[in-house]
């Protein structure tokens, strides 16, 4: 708008000044931003305090609520700070004072609160009219020497009073207590530290200003949080100290306990910094109800005045280590603290590394020592000047008498002062001091005291001048004050450090043990320590191994190490991955857990084979080993293990299965194995693995054996890798035998095979074929859930076409469902069963 246009406006509107809205908004927002950054949200690098914290501490000092004085009502303190220095809401002042009194918020609290100041559960403090407070002794160290012109003062909000722009800060508060704040376009989040470590690091810097950050970290090892807990991994700490930014992972401190009744518990005694305990327990309970956390039967908060104690009761079939790892994964028992070291340096925000924070603190203390010394020197010289006047007056008795006579003859003090100045050459200050001197100072003893004070003061002034003249003296003073501070307030670290956690996984906490993996026909899975199974003589009645429903029975049983991978193949041709330690543990007699809860298997699919693999990351291993698969219709397929080395949550297709077929058996081979495929009809085919070329992951495979009749099906595939092995065959009625593998002539794949057992009504059809040696043991399971473990060496080698011997006694309506071999253990409990000879049939039909 032009001036001419302004003249044409009505008289009342001619004072309107046109302004560009964009420029006005920009300028106003910049002013607001700077106000928030400088006067509200960011701490000063020198004392580590924001303005509100500084005003609260100074207001309490002015009010006289020191650590050795009575408490005063919080409302009185808030009113003092509010009325004099901080013209904002009373809640901002009270909340600040409350936080400085909470031992779980500040590593070294600055306020001593009396009353309800909240709790680690997030409870609100009582109203300010109910609580009382005073300064702690360490807070007084922050204010020490503030009346000696050590810091600059500035007018308060109404220019009626002065307030400090920074505190002398003998304590390295920025590192010791940390801070957090959100400004405009930036934020700060600084971690608390241990006072002893920070002082040691500061002293190391003073002694060697060229010290590297890595050397400082030998003293200041890591943040030290007021709630303790464990710092899990060190890379984040290193990043924060070197760059000013880093992420520190915190884990609660937990231990395992067993009650008198045998129930296992996880006891949490320390939680991560800034975690609300009550909220954490509530959220954990919700996760348990949603089935996202398993293995926990109850949670209780048993914390009291003696300390924190959160109890997690563990279910019988759960592994405490696994439960704890899941708690770390899904709850706030593990949290992260993002370090962002932003502070004001000469009024401007900067991101600071560890050395820079210490450097600016030392520079501030150096300036405080200089200004304090200058103030003390000035005060000492003032006193020295007065003492010199005393010495002139008290030089001799005659001079003293003349002074007294002059004062007595003077009509008023001004005449007396003038006379002293003119007659004895005194300054106005000295003359005034002599006029105010009491007559008792003229006694001999008092004169000696004045002379002694004069000598001591002269030495003191020389010392102060020496301090101002030499920087090394000033640095020594700073070191001595820090050492005194450390000795008075230093304590032990609360937060532990696990340095190697960067490559640490949940699996590292699981011991490497042999486990028996059991999978039932209806899909219940469990793992049981191999030592729970006892060795029996052949022909014994066995022991109860699995509690199953009447129509369920054990279908898969094998031994694997807890750190092995399980490749789980279904009859539809899919494969899933699971670590052995992730399988729920159960007793020998327990049912186990439904496998659908562990892998994403479809409801109409079934587990057909599970093999354990040592590693999926070793390139040489996965490229030189193969997965050999066989279907019930005799289709066989070989694929490199590498094709199955990338685990996926929902599994992948391992083989393409035809509509009238299903996957039956899977084995891990080395490329030079012999393959034996046995059929229900009692025949088996034997060919070399090289007859089957490696195929792609989704290929359908080639014919391995020809079926005989509509009811004939493949019952097992065996990959033979040992020259001294025998072939064990077992029928459904409990008969079995072992024969030399050489008795099964090698043919090309696709044939009908040779007779493996003479199948009769007495023996029943063939149900299993296994590769065994003398040192193996057999685990035989029937459909009623009875299991028996026998030694292979108890079975003598027989001819290929024989009927065999009775391996296990069966009821008339019972049948064998599964036969698995396990390695023989060195130490087992031998349980005497029936004599091996008593159960052996005489019908060998050699």
mmCIF file of N, CA and C in Angstrom, residues 353-469:
data_model
loop_
_atom_site.group_PDB
_atom_site.id
_atom_site.type_symbol
_atom_site.label_atom_id
_atom_site.label_comp_id
_atom_site.label_asym_id
_atom_site.label_seq_id
_atom_site.Cartn_x
_atom_site.Cartn_y
_atom_site.Cartn_z
ATOM 1 N N UNK A 353 30.769 -33.837 22.187
ATOM 2 C CA UNK A 353 31.282 -35.144 22.579
ATOM 3 C C UNK A 353 31.760 -35.076 24.033
ATOM 4 N N UNK A 354 32.228 -36.212 24.525
ATOM 5 C CA UNK A 354 32.611 -36.292 25.935
ATOM 6 C C UNK A 354 33.706 -35.299 26.284
ATOM 7 N N UNK A 355 34.729 -35.214 25.460
ATOM 8 C CA UNK A 355 35.852 -34.327 25.763
ATOM 9 C C UNK A 355 35.422 -32.867 25.757
ATOM 10 N N UNK A 356 34.546 -32.493 24.832
ATOM 11 C CA UNK A 356 34.094 -31.103 24.764
ATOM 12 C C UNK A 356 33.302 -30.720 26.008
ATOM 13 N N UNK A 357 32.465 -31.622 26.502
ATOM 14 C CA UNK A 357 31.691 -31.332 27.717
ATOM 15 C C UNK A 357 32.632 -31.087 28.891
ATOM 16 N N UNK A 358 33.634 -31.955 29.032
ATOM 17 C CA UNK A 358 34.599 -31.799 30.122
ATOM 18 C C UNK A 358 35.420 -30.524 29.936
ATOM 19 N N UNK A 359 35.791 -30.230 28.694
ATOM 20 C CA UNK A 359 36.590 -29.032 28.408
ATOM 21 C C UNK A 359 35.850 -27.764 28.836
ATOM 22 N N UNK A 360 34.579 -27.647 28.435
ATOM 23 C CA UNK A 360 33.812 -26.447 28.777
ATOM 24 C C UNK A 360 33.572 -26.354 30.280
ATOM 25 N N UNK A 361 33.412 -27.484 30.953
ATOM 26 C CA UNK A 361 33.252 -27.445 32.403
ATOM 27 C C UNK A 361 34.523 -26.934 33.077
ATOM 28 N N UNK A 362 35.677 -27.447 32.636
ATOM 29 C CA UNK A 362 36.950 -27.014 33.219
ATOM 30 C C UNK A 362 37.185 -25.522 32.941
ATOM 31 N N UNK A 363 36.853 -25.069 31.738
ATOM 32 C CA UNK A 363 37.000 -23.646 31.426
ATOM 33 C C UNK A 363 36.127 -22.796 32.344
ATOM 34 N N UNK A 364 34.924 -23.262 32.604
ATOM 35 C CA UNK A 364 34.020 -22.527 33.501
ATOM 36 C C UNK A 364 34.580 -22.480 34.921
ATOM 37 N N UNK A 365 35.052 -23.624 35.384
ATOM 38 C CA UNK A 365 35.615 -23.655 36.739
ATOM 39 C C UNK A 365 36.881 -22.800 36.811
ATOM 40 N N UNK A 366 37.632 -22.766 35.732
ATOM 41 C CA UNK A 366 38.834 -21.941 35.696
ATOM 42 C C UNK A 366 38.458 -20.465 35.822
ATOM 43 N N UNK A 367 37.414 -20.077 35.115
ATOM 44 C CA UNK A 367 36.948 -18.691 35.207
ATOM 45 C C UNK A 367 36.414 -18.387 36.601
ATOM 46 N N UNK A 368 35.692 -19.340 37.189
ATOM 47 C CA UNK A 368 35.169 -19.146 38.551
ATOM 48 C C UNK A 368 36.316 -18.966 39.538
ATOM 49 N N UNK A 369 37.359 -19.784 39.416
ATOM 50 C CA UNK A 369 38.505 -19.675 40.335
ATOM 51 C C UNK A 369 39.179 -18.308 40.169
ATOM 52 N N UNK A 370 39.336 -17.845 38.940
ATOM 53 C CA UNK A 370 39.956 -16.527 38.705
ATOM 54 C C UNK A 370 39.108 -15.435 39.337
ATOM 55 N N UNK A 371 37.794 -15.450 39.066
ATOM 56 C CA UNK A 371 36.927 -14.393 39.579
ATOM 57 C C UNK A 371 36.812 -14.463 41.099
ATOM 58 N N UNK A 372 36.783 -15.667 41.638
ATOM 59 C CA UNK A 372 36.748 -15.811 43.102
ATOM 60 C C UNK A 372 38.027 -15.281 43.722
ATOM 61 N N UNK A 373 39.156 -15.616 43.093
ATOM 62 C CA UNK A 373 40.446 -15.148 43.620
ATOM 63 C C UNK A 373 40.554 -13.632 43.534
ATOM 64 N N UNK A 374 40.102 -13.077 42.402
ATOM 65 C CA UNK A 374 40.122 -11.617 42.271
ATOM 66 C C UNK A 374 39.243 -10.958 43.330
ATOM 67 N N UNK A 375 38.087 -11.552 43.586
ATOM 68 C CA UNK A 375 37.193 -11.005 44.611
ATOM 69 C C UNK A 375 37.844 -11.095 45.996
ATOM 70 N N UNK A 376 38.423 -12.253 46.300
ATOM 71 C CA UNK A 376 39.066 -12.428 47.603
ATOM 72 C C UNK A 376 40.274 -11.506 47.744
ATOM 73 N N UNK A 377 41.012 -11.314 46.641
ATOM 74 C CA UNK A 377 42.151 -10.401 46.676
ATOM 75 C C UNK A 377 41.685 -8.973 46.919
ATOM 76 N N UNK A 378 40.618 -8.595 46.264
ATOM 77 C CA UNK A 378 40.078 -7.251 46.441
ATOM 78 C C UNK A 378 39.625 -7.041 47.888
ATOM 79 N N UNK A 379 38.942 -8.038 48.446
ATOM 80 C CA UNK A 379 38.484 -7.936 49.829
ATOM 81 C C UNK A 379 39.675 -7.949 50.798
ATOM 82 N N UNK A 380 40.683 -8.768 50.478
ATOM 83 C CA UNK A 380 41.866 -8.826 51.349
ATOM 84 C C UNK A 380 42.626 -7.504 51.318
ATOM 85 N N UNK A 381 42.713 -6.904 50.156
ATOM 86 C CA UNK A 381 43.420 -5.614 50.060
ATOM 87 C C UNK A 381 42.654 -4.508 50.769
ATOM 88 N N UNK A 382 41.322 -4.587 50.739
ATOM 89 C CA UNK A 382 40.530 -3.628 51.514
ATOM 90 C C UNK A 382 40.839 -3.755 52.996
ATOM 91 N N UNK A 383 40.859 -5.000 53.445
ATOM 92 C CA UNK A 383 41.162 -5.218 54.865
ATOM 93 C C UNK A 383 42.589 -4.830 55.190
ATOM 94 N N UNK A 384 43.481 -5.111 54.269
ATOM 95 C CA UNK A 384 44.886 -4.758 54.456
ATOM 96 C C UNK A 384 45.038 -3.244 54.603
ATOM 97 N N UNK A 385 44.290 -2.515 53.814
ATOM 98 C CA UNK A 385 44.348 -1.058 53.862
ATOM 99 C C UNK A 385 43.913 -0.547 55.243
ATOM 100 N N UNK A 386 42.866 -1.154 55.792
ATOM 101 C CA UNK A 386 42.392 -0.760 57.117
ATOM 102 C C UNK A 386 43.420 -1.134 58.175
ATOM 103 N N UNK A 387 43.979 -2.326 58.060
ATOM 104 C CA UNK A 387 44.982 -2.754 59.040
ATOM 105 C C UNK A 387 46.216 -1.856 59.000
ATOM 106 N N UNK A 388 46.571 -1.402 57.819
ATOM 107 C CA UNK A 388 47.704 -0.484 57.714
ATOM 108 C C UNK A 388 47.398 0.823 58.457
ATOM 109 N N UNK A 389 46.154 1.289 58.412
ATOM 110 C CA UNK A 389 45.754 2.474 59.184
ATOM 111 C C UNK A 389 45.853 2.209 60.667
ATOM 112 N N UNK A 390 45.399 1.006 61.081
ATOM 113 C CA UNK A 390 45.531 0.653 62.493
ATOM 114 C C UNK A 390 47.003 0.663 62.933
ATOM 115 N N UNK A 391 47.858 0.110 62.077
ATOM 116 C CA UNK A 391 49.269 0.007 62.422
ATOM 117 C C UNK A 391 49.884 1.402 62.608
ATOM 118 N N UNK A 392 49.433 2.394 61.795
ATOM 119 C CA UNK A 392 49.955 3.778 61.937
ATOM 120 C C UNK A 392 49.537 4.357 63.282
ATOM 121 N N UNK A 393 48.277 4.164 63.629
ATOM 122 C CA UNK A 393 47.741 4.729 64.881
ATOM 123 C C UNK A 393 48.356 4.050 66.098
ATOM 124 N N UNK A 394 48.587 2.711 65.934
ATOM 125 C CA UNK A 394 49.077 1.946 67.088
ATOM 126 C C UNK A 394 50.597 1.780 67.061
ATOM 127 N N UNK A 395 51.280 2.590 66.247
ATOM 128 C CA UNK A 395 52.733 2.458 66.092
ATOM 129 C C UNK A 395 53.463 2.692 67.409
ATOM 130 N N UNK A 396 52.999 3.714 68.183
ATOM 131 C CA UNK A 396 53.616 4.002 69.490
ATOM 132 C C UNK A 396 52.563 4.593 70.404
ATOM 133 N N UNK A 397 52.916 4.642 71.708
ATOM 134 C CA UNK A 397 51.953 5.161 72.692
ATOM 135 C C UNK A 397 51.695 6.648 72.458
ATOM 136 N N UNK A 398 52.755 7.388 72.067
ATOM 137 C CA UNK A 398 52.586 8.826 71.832
ATOM 138 C C UNK A 398 51.611 9.077 70.683
ATOM 139 N N UNK A 399 51.768 8.308 69.580
ATOM 140 C CA UNK A 399 50.875 8.494 68.443
ATOM 141 C C UNK A 399 49.437 8.158 68.836
ATOM 142 N N UNK A 400 49.298 7.100 69.606
ATOM 143 C CA UNK A 400 47.954 6.702 70.033
ATOM 144 C C UNK A 400 47.330 7.803 70.890
ATOM 145 N N UNK A 401 48.135 8.389 71.800
ATOM 146 C CA UNK A 401 47.615 9.464 72.653
ATOM 147 C C UNK A 401 47.213 10.676 71.821
ATOM 148 N N UNK A 402 48.025 10.969 70.789
ATOM 149 C CA UNK A 402 47.697 12.119 69.916
ATOM 150 C C UNK A 402 46.371 11.870 69.188
ATOM 151 N N UNK A 403 46.154 10.660 68.728
ATOM 152 C CA UNK A 403 44.910 10.321 68.021
ATOM 153 C C UNK A 403 43.719 10.474 68.961
ATOM 154 N N UNK A 404 43.879 9.979 70.173
ATOM 155 C CA UNK A 404 42.788 10.072 71.141
ATOM 156 C C UNK A 404 42.489 11.530 71.463
ATOM 157 N N UNK A 405 43.555 12.317 71.669
ATOM 158 C CA UNK A 405 43.364 13.735 71.991
ATOM 159 C C UNK A 405 42.684 14.467 70.846
ATOM 160 N N UNK A 406 43.077 14.155 69.602
ATOM 161 C CA UNK A 406 42.471 14.800 68.433
ATOM 162 C C UNK A 406 40.970 14.500 68.366
ATOM 163 N N UNK A 407 40.617 13.251 68.641
ATOM 164 C CA UNK A 407 39.204 12.861 68.581
ATOM 165 C C UNK A 407 38.415 13.571 69.679
ATOM 166 N N UNK A 408 39.018 13.671 70.883
ATOM 167 C CA UNK A 408 38.309 14.296 71.999
ATOM 168 C C UNK A 408 38.105 15.787 71.775
ATOM 169 N N UNK A 409 39.074 16.408 71.074
ATOM 170 C CA UNK A 409 38.989 17.852 70.863
ATOM 171 C C UNK A 409 38.094 18.240 69.687
ATOM 172 N N UNK A 410 37.694 17.230 68.881
ATOM 173 C CA UNK A 410 36.877 17.523 67.693
ATOM 174 C C UNK A 410 35.410 17.688 68.071
ATOM 175 N N UNK A 411 34.739 18.662 67.378
ATOM 176 C CA UNK A 411 33.353 18.938 67.705
ATOM 177 C C UNK A 411 32.420 17.839 67.175
ATOM 178 N N UNK A 412 32.750 17.234 66.009
ATOM 179 C CA UNK A 412 31.899 16.156 65.435
ATOM 180 C C UNK A 412 32.807 15.186 64.686
ATOM 181 N N UNK A 413 32.258 13.990 64.291
ATOM 182 C CA UNK A 413 33.082 12.965 63.615
ATOM 183 C C UNK A 413 33.730 13.443 62.332
ATOM 184 N N UNK A 414 33.049 14.318 61.580
ATOM 185 C CA UNK A 414 33.616 14.768 60.318
ATOM 186 C C UNK A 414 34.902 15.552 60.544
ATOM 187 N N UNK A 415 34.899 16.422 61.599
ATOM 188 C CA UNK A 415 36.103 17.204 61.921
ATOM 189 C C UNK A 415 37.207 16.258 62.362
ATOM 190 N N UNK A 416 36.827 15.243 63.165
ATOM 191 C CA UNK A 416 37.820 14.275 63.641
ATOM 192 C C UNK A 416 38.418 13.503 62.463
ATOM 193 N N UNK A 417 37.571 13.104 61.502
ATOM 194 C CA UNK A 417 38.051 12.342 60.341
ATOM 195 C C UNK A 417 39.007 13.194 59.511
ATOM 196 N N UNK A 418 38.640 14.472 59.339
ATOM 197 C CA UNK A 418 39.492 15.358 58.559
ATOM 198 C C UNK A 418 40.835 15.558 59.250
ATOM 199 N N UNK A 419 40.786 15.707 60.553
ATOM 200 C CA UNK A 419 42.029 15.880 61.319
ATOM 201 C C UNK A 419 42.932 14.677 61.218
ATOM 202 N N UNK A 420 42.350 13.464 61.274
ATOM 203 C CA UNK A 420 43.164 12.246 61.148
ATOM 204 C C UNK A 420 43.806 12.157 59.772
ATOM 205 N N UNK A 421 43.065 12.526 58.764
ATOM 206 C CA UNK A 421 43.598 12.450 57.397
ATOM 207 C C UNK A 421 44.746 13.439 57.218
ATOM 208 N N UNK A 422 44.552 14.659 57.721
ATOM 209 C CA UNK A 422 45.563 15.696 57.517
ATOM 210 C C UNK A 422 46.783 15.490 58.404
ATOM 211 N N UNK A 423 46.586 15.100 59.659
ATOM 212 C CA UNK A 423 47.703 15.028 60.611
ATOM 213 C C UNK A 423 48.523 13.754 60.458
ATOM 214 N N UNK A 424 47.836 12.622 60.157
ATOM 215 C CA UNK A 424 48.570 11.327 60.131
ATOM 216 C C UNK A 424 48.677 10.729 58.731
ATOM 217 N N UNK A 425 48.167 11.410 57.720
ATOM 218 C CA UNK A 425 48.286 10.913 56.340
ATOM 219 C C UNK A 425 47.448 9.681 56.057
ATOM 220 N N UNK A 426 46.320 9.539 56.726
ATOM 221 C CA UNK A 426 45.438 8.387 56.514
ATOM 222 C C UNK A 426 44.470 8.647 55.371
ATOM 223 N N UNK A 427 43.976 7.574 54.796
ATOM 224 C CA UNK A 427 42.921 7.710 53.789
ATOM 225 C C UNK A 427 41.584 7.873 54.496
ATOM 226 N N UNK A 428 40.575 8.218 53.728
ATOM 227 C CA UNK A 428 39.245 8.409 54.314
ATOM 228 C C UNK A 428 38.714 7.107 54.903
ATOM 229 N N UNK A 429 38.964 6.012 54.199
ATOM 230 C CA UNK A 429 38.496 4.697 54.694
ATOM 231 C C UNK A 429 39.197 4.350 56.003
ATOM 232 N N UNK A 430 40.522 4.587 56.058
ATOM 233 C CA UNK A 430 41.283 4.274 57.272
ATOM 234 C C UNK A 430 40.828 5.163 58.438
ATOM 235 N N UNK A 431 40.611 6.449 58.157
ATOM 236 C CA UNK A 431 40.172 7.367 59.215
ATOM 237 C C UNK A 431 38.812 6.955 59.756
ATOM 238 N N UNK A 432 37.909 6.562 58.846
ATOM 239 C CA UNK A 432 36.582 6.138 59.282
ATOM 240 C C UNK A 432 36.662 4.879 60.144
ATOM 241 N N UNK A 433 37.533 3.915 59.740
ATOM 242 C CA UNK A 433 37.696 2.674 60.501
ATOM 243 C C UNK A 433 38.244 2.945 61.891
ATOM 244 N N UNK A 434 39.184 3.917 62.006
ATOM 245 C CA UNK A 434 39.763 4.238 63.308
ATOM 246 C C UNK A 434 38.712 4.894 64.200
ATOM 247 N N UNK A 435 37.878 5.732 63.633
ATOM 248 C CA UNK A 435 36.817 6.363 64.417
ATOM 249 C C UNK A 435 35.815 5.346 64.945
ATOM 250 N N UNK A 436 35.618 4.255 64.148
ATOM 251 C CA UNK A 436 34.653 3.220 64.544
ATOM 252 C C UNK A 436 35.284 2.146 65.419
ATOM 253 N N UNK A 437 36.598 2.215 65.635
ATOM 254 C CA UNK A 437 37.303 1.212 66.438
ATOM 255 C C UNK A 437 36.924 1.349 67.911
ATOM 256 N N UNK A 438 36.672 0.242 68.572
ATOM 257 C CA UNK A 438 36.328 0.249 69.989
ATOM 258 C C UNK A 438 37.596 0.433 70.814
ATOM 259 N N UNK A 439 37.436 0.995 71.980
ATOM 260 C CA UNK A 439 38.585 1.282 72.844
ATOM 261 C C UNK A 439 39.305 0.012 73.291
ATOM 262 N N UNK A 440 38.558 -1.126 73.315
ATOM 263 C CA UNK A 440 39.199 -2.372 73.775
ATOM 264 C C UNK A 440 40.286 -2.838 72.823
ATOM 265 N N UNK A 441 40.254 -2.346 71.572
ATOM 266 C CA UNK A 441 41.292 -2.717 70.638
ATOM 267 C C UNK A 441 42.623 -2.087 70.978
ATOM 268 N N UNK A 442 42.624 -1.168 71.940
ATOM 269 C CA UNK A 442 43.876 -0.492 72.316
ATOM 270 C C UNK A 442 44.651 -1.265 73.369
ATOM 271 N N UNK A 443 44.070 -2.360 73.853
ATOM 272 C CA UNK A 443 44.797 -3.179 74.822
ATOM 273 C C UNK A 443 45.964 -3.872 74.136
ATOM 274 N N UNK A 444 46.925 -4.263 74.924
ATOM 275 C CA UNK A 444 48.130 -4.882 74.375
ATOM 276 C C UNK A 444 47.822 -6.152 73.600
ATOM 277 N N UNK A 445 46.919 -6.962 74.141
ATOM 278 C CA UNK A 445 46.584 -8.233 73.473
ATOM 279 C C UNK A 445 45.922 -7.988 72.125
ATOM 280 N N UNK A 446 45.030 -7.015 72.059
ATOM 281 C CA UNK A 446 44.348 -6.716 70.811
ATOM 282 C C UNK A 446 45.315 -6.170 69.767
ATOM 283 N N UNK A 447 46.287 -5.392 70.258
ATOM 284 C CA UNK A 447 47.284 -4.859 69.326
ATOM 285 C C UNK A 447 48.095 -5.999 68.710
ATOM 286 N N UNK A 448 48.425 -7.000 69.513
ATOM 287 C CA UNK A 448 49.149 -8.169 68.989
ATOM 288 C C UNK A 448 48.318 -8.913 67.951
ATOM 289 N N UNK A 449 47.011 -8.998 68.196
ATOM 290 C CA UNK A 449 46.132 -9.679 67.238
ATOM 291 C C UNK A 449 46.111 -8.944 65.908
ATOM 292 N N UNK A 450 46.057 -7.628 65.988
ATOM 293 C CA UNK A 450 46.054 -6.836 64.752
ATOM 294 C C UNK A 450 47.350 -7.043 63.984
ATOM 295 N N UNK A 451 48.459 -7.069 64.703
ATOM 296 C CA UNK A 451 49.746 -7.282 64.051
ATOM 297 C C UNK A 451 49.821 -8.682 63.419
ATOM 298 N N UNK A 452 49.286 -9.680 64.140
ATOM 299 C CA UNK A 452 49.279 -11.047 63.607
ATOM 300 C C UNK A 452 48.398 -11.159 62.371
ATOM 301 N N UNK A 453 47.227 -10.523 62.438
ATOM 302 C CA UNK A 453 46.326 -10.529 61.286
ATOM 303 C C UNK A 453 46.980 -9.858 60.083
ATOM 304 N N UNK A 454 47.711 -8.810 60.347
ATOM 305 C CA UNK A 454 48.397 -8.082 59.278
ATOM 306 C C UNK A 454 49.413 -8.978 58.576
ATOM 307 N N UNK A 455 50.189 -9.721 59.359
ATOM 308 C CA UNK A 455 51.190 -10.616 58.779
ATOM 309 C C UNK A 455 50.531 -11.735 57.961
ATOM 310 N N UNK A 456 49.482 -12.340 58.540
ATOM 311 C CA UNK A 456 48.802 -13.440 57.848
ATOM 312 C C UNK A 456 48.128 -12.954 56.572
ATOM 313 N N UNK A 457 47.542 -11.768 56.660
ATOM 314 C CA UNK A 457 46.862 -11.232 55.497
ATOM 315 C C UNK A 457 47.842 -10.911 54.379
ATOM 316 N N UNK A 458 49.015 -10.467 54.763
ATOM 317 C CA UNK A 458 50.037 -10.175 53.760
ATOM 318 C C UNK A 458 50.439 -11.452 53.009
ATOM 319 N N UNK A 459 50.596 -12.539 53.774
ATOM 320 C CA UNK A 459 50.916 -13.825 53.136
ATOM 321 C C UNK A 459 49.774 -14.294 52.241
ATOM 322 N N UNK A 460 48.561 -14.090 52.723
ATOM 323 C CA UNK A 460 47.383 -14.513 51.957
ATOM 324 C C UNK A 460 47.283 -13.742 50.639
ATOM 325 N N UNK A 461 47.545 -12.465 50.693
ATOM 326 C CA UNK A 461 47.508 -11.645 49.473
ATOM 327 C C UNK A 461 48.575 -12.100 48.492
ATOM 328 N N UNK A 462 49.745 -12.406 48.996
ATOM 329 C CA UNK A 462 50.805 -12.913 48.118
ATOM 330 C C UNK A 462 50.389 -14.220 47.447
ATOM 331 N N UNK A 463 49.701 -15.071 48.247
ATOM 332 C CA UNK A 463 49.235 -16.352 47.709
ATOM 333 C C UNK A 463 48.172 -16.142 46.631
ATOM 334 N N UNK A 464 47.238 -15.244 46.865
ATOM 335 C CA UNK A 464 46.197 -14.957 45.883
ATOM 336 C C UNK A 464 46.806 -14.403 44.596
ATOM 337 N N UNK A 465 47.780 -13.550 44.719
ATOM 338 C CA UNK A 465 48.448 -12.991 43.535
ATOM 339 C C UNK A 465 49.185 -14.090 42.768
ATOM 340 N N UNK A 466 49.745 -15.044 43.530
ATOM 341 C CA UNK A 466 50.432 -16.168 42.879
ATOM 342 C C UNK A 466 49.431 -17.032 42.106
ATOM 343 N N UNK A 467 48.246 -17.206 42.676
ATOM 344 C CA UNK A 467 47.199 -17.977 41.978
ATOM 345 C C UNK A 467 46.821 -17.292 40.671
ATOM 346 N N UNK A 468 46.652 -15.978 40.725
ATOM 347 C CA UNK A 468 46.279 -15.236 39.519
ATOM 348 C C UNK A 468 47.401 -15.220 38.490
ATOM 349 N N UNK A 469 48.617 -15.357 38.954
ATOM 350 C CA UNK A 469 49.763 -15.268 38.045
ATOM 351 C C UNK A 469 50.063 -16.590 37.356
#
